[in-house]
CSV table of C-alpha atoms and ligand atoms in Angstrom, one decimal:
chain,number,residue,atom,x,y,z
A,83,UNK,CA,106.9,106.2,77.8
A,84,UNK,CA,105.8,103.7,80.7
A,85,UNK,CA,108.6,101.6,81.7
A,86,UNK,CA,108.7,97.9,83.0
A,87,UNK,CA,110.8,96.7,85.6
A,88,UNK,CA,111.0,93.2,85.7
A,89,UNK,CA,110.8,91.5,88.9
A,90,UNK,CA,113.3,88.5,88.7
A,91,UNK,CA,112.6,87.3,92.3
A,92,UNK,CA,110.5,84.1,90.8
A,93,UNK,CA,113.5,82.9,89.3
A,94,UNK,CA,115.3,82.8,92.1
A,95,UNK,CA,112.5,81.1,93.5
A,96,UNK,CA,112.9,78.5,91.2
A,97,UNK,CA,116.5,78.3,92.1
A,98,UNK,CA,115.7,77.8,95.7
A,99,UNK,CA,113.6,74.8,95.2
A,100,UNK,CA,116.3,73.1,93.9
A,101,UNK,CA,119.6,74.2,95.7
A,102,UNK,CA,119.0,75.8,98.7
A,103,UNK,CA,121.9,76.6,100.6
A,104,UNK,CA,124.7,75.9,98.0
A,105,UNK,CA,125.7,79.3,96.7
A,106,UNK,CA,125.3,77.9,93.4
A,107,UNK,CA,122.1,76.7,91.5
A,108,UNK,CA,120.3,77.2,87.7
A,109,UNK,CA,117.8,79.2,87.2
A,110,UNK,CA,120.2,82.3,87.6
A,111,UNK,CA,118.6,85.7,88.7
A,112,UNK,CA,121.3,87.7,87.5
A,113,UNK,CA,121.7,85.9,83.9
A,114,UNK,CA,117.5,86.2,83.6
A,115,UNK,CA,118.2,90.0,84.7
A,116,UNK,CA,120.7,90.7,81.6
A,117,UNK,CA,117.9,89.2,79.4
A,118,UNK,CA,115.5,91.2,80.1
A,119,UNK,CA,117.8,94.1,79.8
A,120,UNK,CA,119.1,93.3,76.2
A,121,UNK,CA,115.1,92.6,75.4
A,122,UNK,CA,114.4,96.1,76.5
A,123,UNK,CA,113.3,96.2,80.1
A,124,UNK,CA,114.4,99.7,81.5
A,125,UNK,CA,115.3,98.5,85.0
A,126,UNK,CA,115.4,95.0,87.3
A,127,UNK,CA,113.8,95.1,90.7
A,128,UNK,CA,114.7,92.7,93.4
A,129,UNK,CA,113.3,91.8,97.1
A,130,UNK,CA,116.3,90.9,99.5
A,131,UNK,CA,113.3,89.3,102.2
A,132,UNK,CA,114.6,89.1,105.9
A,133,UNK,CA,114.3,85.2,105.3
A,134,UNK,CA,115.8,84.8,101.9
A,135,UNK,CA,114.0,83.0,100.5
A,136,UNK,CA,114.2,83.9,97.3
A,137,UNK,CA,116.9,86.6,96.5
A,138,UNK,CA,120.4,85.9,98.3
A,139,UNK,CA,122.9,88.8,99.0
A,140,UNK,CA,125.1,87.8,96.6
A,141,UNK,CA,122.5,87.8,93.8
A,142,UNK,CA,121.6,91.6,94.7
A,143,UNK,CA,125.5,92.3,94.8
A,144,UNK,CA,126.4,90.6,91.5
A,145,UNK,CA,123.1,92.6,90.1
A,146,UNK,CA,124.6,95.9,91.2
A,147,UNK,CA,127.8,95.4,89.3
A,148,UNK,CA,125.9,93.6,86.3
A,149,UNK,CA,122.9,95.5,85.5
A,150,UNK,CA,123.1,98.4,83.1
A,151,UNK,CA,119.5,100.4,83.6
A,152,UNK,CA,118.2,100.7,87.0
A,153,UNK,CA,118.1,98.2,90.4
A,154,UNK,CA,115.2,98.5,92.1
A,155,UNK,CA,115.6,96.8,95.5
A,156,UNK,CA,112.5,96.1,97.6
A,157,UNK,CA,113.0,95.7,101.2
A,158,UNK,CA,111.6,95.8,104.5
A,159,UNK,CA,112.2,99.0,106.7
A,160,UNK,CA,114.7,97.0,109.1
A,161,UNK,CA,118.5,98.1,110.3
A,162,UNK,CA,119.9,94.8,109.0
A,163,UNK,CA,118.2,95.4,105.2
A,164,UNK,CA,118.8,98.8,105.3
A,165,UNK,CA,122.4,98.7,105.8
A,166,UNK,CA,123.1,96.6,103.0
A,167,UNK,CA,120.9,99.3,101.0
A,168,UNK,CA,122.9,102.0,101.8
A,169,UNK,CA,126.6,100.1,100.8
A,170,UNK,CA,124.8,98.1,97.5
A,171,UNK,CA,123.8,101.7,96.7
A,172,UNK,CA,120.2,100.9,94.3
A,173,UNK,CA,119.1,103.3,92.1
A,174,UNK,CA,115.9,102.8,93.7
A,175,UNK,CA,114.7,100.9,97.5
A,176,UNK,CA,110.9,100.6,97.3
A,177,UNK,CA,110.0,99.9,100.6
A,178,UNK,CA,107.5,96.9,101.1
A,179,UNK,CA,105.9,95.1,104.4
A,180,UNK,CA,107.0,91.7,105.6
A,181,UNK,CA,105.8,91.5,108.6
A,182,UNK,CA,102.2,91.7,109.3
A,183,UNK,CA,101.9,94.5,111.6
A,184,UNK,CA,103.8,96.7,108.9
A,185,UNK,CA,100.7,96.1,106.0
A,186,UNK,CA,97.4,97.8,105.7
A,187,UNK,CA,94.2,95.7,105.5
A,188,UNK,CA,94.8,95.6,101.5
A,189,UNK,CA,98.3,94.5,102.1
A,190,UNK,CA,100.2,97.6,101.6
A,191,UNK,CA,102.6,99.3,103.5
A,192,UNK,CA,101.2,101.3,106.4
A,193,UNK,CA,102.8,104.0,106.2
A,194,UNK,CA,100.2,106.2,108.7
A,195,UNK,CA,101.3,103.7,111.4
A,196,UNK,CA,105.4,104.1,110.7
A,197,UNK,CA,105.8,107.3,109.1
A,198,UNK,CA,108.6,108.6,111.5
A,199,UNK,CA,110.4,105.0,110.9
A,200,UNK,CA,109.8,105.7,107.3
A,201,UNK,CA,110.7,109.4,107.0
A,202,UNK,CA,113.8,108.7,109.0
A,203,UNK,CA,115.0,105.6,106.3
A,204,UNK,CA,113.5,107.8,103.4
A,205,UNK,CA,116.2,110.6,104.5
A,206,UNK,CA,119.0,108.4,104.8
A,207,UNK,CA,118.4,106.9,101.8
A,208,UNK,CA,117.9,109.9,100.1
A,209,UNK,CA,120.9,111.3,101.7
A,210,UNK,CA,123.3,108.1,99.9
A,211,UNK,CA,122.1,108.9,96.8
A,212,UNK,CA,118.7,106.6,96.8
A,213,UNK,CA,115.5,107.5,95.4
A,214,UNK,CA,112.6,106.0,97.2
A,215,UNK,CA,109.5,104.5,96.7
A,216,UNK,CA,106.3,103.1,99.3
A,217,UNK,CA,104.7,100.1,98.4
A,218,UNK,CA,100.9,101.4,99.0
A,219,UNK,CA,97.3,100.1,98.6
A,220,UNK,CA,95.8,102.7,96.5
A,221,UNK,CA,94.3,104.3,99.8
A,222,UNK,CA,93.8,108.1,100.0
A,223,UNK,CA,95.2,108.1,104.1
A,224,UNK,CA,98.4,106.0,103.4
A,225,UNK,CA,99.1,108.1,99.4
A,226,UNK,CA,99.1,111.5,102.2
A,227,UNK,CA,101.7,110.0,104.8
A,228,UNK,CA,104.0,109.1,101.7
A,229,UNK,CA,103.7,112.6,100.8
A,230,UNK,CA,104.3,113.9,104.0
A,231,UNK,CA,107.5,111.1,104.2
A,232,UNK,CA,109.1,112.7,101.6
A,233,UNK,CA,109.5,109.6,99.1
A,234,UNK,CA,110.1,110.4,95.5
A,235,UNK,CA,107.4,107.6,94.3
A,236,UNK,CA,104.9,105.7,95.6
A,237,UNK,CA,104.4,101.9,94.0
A,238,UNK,CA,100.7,101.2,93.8
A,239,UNK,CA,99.4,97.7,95.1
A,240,UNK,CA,97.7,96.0,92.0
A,241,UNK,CA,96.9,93.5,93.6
A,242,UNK,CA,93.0,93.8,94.7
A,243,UNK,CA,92.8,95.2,90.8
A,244,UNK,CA,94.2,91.9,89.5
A,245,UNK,CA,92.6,89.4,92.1
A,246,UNK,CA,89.0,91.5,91.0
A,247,UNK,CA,90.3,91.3,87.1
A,248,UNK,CA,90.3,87.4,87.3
A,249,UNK,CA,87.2,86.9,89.2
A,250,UNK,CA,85.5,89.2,86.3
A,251,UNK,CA,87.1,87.3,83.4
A,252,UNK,CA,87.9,83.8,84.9
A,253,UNK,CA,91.3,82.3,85.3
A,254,UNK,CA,91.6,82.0,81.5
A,255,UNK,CA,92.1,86.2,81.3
A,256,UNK,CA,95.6,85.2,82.5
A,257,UNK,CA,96.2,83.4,79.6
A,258,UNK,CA,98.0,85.4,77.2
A,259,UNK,CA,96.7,86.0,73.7
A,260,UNK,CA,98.5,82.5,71.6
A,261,UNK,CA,98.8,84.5,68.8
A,262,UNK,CA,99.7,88.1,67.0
A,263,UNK,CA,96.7,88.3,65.4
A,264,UNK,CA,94.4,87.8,68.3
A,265,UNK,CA,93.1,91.3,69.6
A,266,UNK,CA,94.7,92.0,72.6
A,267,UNK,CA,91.9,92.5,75.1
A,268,UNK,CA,91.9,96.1,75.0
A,269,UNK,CA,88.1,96.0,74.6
A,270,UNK,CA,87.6,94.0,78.4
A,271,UNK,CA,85.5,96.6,80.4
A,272,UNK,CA,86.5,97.0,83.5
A,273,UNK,CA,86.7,100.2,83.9
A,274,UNK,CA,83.7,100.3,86.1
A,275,UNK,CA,85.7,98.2,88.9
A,276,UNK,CA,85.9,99.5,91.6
A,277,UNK,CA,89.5,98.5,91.8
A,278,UNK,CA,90.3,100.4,89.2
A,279,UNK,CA,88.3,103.2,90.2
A,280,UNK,CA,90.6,103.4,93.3
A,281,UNK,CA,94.0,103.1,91.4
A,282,UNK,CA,92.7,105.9,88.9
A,283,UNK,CA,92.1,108.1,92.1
A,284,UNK,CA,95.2,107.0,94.0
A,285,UNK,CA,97.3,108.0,91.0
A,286,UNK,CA,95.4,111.2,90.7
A,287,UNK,CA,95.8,111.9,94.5
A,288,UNK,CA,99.4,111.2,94.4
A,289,UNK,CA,100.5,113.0,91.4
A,290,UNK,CA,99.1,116.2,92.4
A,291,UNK,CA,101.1,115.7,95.9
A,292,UNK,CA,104.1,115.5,93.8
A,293,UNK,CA,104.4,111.9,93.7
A,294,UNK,CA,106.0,109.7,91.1
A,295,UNK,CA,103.7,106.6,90.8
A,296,UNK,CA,104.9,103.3,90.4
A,297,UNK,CA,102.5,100.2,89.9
A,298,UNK,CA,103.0,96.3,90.2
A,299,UNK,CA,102.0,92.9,92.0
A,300,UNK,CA,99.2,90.6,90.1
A,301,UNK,CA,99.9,92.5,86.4
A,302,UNK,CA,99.6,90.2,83.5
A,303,UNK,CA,99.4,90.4,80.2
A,304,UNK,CA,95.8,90.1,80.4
A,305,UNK,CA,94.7,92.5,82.6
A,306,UNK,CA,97.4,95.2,81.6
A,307,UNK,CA,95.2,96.8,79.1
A,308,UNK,CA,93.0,97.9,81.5
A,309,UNK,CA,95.5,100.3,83.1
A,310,UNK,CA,96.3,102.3,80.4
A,311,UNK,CA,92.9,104.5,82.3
A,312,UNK,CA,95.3,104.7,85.7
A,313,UNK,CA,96.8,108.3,84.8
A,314,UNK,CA,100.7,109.3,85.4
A,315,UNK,CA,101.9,106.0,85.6
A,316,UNK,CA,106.0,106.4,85.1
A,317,UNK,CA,107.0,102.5,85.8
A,318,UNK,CA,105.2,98.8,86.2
A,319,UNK,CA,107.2,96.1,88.1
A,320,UNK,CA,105.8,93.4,86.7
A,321,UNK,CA,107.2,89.5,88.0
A,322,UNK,CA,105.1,86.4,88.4
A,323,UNK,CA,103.6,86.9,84.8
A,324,UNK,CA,106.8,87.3,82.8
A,325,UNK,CA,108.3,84.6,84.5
A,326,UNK,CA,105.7,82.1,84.2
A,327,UNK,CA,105.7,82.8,79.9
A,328,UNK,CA,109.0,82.8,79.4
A,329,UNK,CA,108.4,78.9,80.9
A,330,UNK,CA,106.9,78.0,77.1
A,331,UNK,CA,108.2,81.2,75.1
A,332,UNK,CA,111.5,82.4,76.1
A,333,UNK,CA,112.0,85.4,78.5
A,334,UNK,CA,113.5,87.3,75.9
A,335,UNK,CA,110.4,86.9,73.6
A,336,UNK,CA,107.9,87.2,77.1
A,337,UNK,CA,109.6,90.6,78.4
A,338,UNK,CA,109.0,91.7,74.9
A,339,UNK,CA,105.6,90.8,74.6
A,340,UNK,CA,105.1,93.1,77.5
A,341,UNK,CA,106.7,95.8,76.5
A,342,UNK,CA,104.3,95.7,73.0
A,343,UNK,CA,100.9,95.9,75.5
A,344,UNK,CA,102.7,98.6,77.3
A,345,UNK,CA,103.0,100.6,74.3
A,346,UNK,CA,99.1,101.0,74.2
A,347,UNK,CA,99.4,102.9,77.7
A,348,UNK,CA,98.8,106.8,76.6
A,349,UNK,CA,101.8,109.8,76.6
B,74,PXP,N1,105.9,95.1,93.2
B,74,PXP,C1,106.2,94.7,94.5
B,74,PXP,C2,106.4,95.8,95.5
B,74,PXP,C3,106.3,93.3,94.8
B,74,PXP,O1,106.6,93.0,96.1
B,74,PXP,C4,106.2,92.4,93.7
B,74,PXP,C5,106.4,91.0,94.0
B,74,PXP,O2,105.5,90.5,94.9
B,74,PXP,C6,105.9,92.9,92.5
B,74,PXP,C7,105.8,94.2,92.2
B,74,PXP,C8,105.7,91.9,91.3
B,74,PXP,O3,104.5,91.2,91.5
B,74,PXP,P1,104.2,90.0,90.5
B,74,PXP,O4,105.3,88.9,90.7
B,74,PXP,O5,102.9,89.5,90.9
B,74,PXP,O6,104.3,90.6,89.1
């Protein structure tokens, strides 16, 4: 079964706006985190940034004692970040660029250009008890060096798949369907996108290296149909879209939602 992990960074987002700097604030991450859990979400991911300015420490250690499916933690590959890794003790780090000399032209981690930085962090990760993952653009050089890193997944950049989705479809294909009875758009072609093309091979590529593949950034409830052609998908981290329904449905009722289109995606 393909599993969601929702990405509860936007809420603390929210938060920020509002109350940066106080230690306190509404929205809560962490309360938003045990919604989706009791609505079905099979794990929570989480970015601790360098900069904050989103997720706060405490947030990710409140999360760790909270949560009862898995914590993914996205970070960048730095000492400071990876030393709070290795004490919060994630069941996942997925390992994501910041800075811009650590992302590939498609805004990946490159992974070619640090792979002994990577392989080193992978191994001491690995060694606490850590799976983890590489944040990639669905690029045949960068899917090798994760392979050759050793990480147990790879997370496939959807973005240039969802930015291509919307231009095909208009802004209203991010619009969720208003009602159960509307067909879900199952039927929307895009399976001769190129962008697609490349996350059907990247999968492919990976999963016959031994990956695990991972997808997220840009999925929505509208373009998510069209996935269910990317093969071996295990887990979607899925953020910005959730968040934004559960703004006129509820999140219990938006993480649901998702979960329903997920169901489509094929054993
Ligand atoms: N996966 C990764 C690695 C991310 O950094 C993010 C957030 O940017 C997401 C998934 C979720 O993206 P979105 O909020 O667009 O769903």
């Amino acid at each position: 079964m393909l599993k969601l992990g929702v990405n509860i960074d936007h809420v603390a987002t929210l938060r920020e706006a509002r109350y940066r700097g106080r230690g306190h604030g509404e929205p809560d991450p962490v309360e938003a985190a045990l919604i989706c859990e009791s609505a079905g979400a099979h794990g929570i991911t989480a970015h601790l940034r360098e900069d904050r300015r989103h997720i706060q420490d405490r947030d990710v250690w409140k999360l760790r004692k909270v949560i009862k499916t898995r914590l993914n933690l996205e970070m960048a590959n730095t000492p400071e970040i990876l030393g709070i890794a290795l004490k919060l003790k994630p069941d996942i780090v997925c390992v994501v660029p910041e800075r811009r000399q650590e992302i590939t032209t498609e805004a990946g981690l490159d992974v070619v250009g640090q792979q002994a930085a990577l392989a080193d962090a992978r191994k001491r990760l690995n060694d606490a008890g850590i799976e983890v993952s590489l944040f990639i653009a669905p690029d045949p050089a960068q899917i090798e060096a994760a392979g050759r890193v050793g990480s147990q997944f790879i997370e496939l950049h959807t973005g240039s798949f969802a930015e291509g989705f919307s231009k095909r479809w208009g802004e209203a294909a991010h619009e969720p369907k208003r009602s159960a009875n509307e067909p879900a758009r199952e039927d929307a072609p895009p399976t001769g996108s190129p962008e697609l093309l490349r996350l059907i091979s990247g999968a492919t590529q990976a999963h016959a290296l031994g990956l695990r593949v991972n997808a997220g950034h840009g999925l929505s409830y509208a373009n998510l149909p069209a996935l269910r052609h990317v093969p071996h998908l295990v887990e979607l981290n899925i953020g910005h879209s959730i968040v934004s329904r559960a703004v006129t449905v509820g999140l219990e009722a938006a993480v649901k939602e998702m979960l329903r289109l997920m169901e489509n995606y094929p054993e």
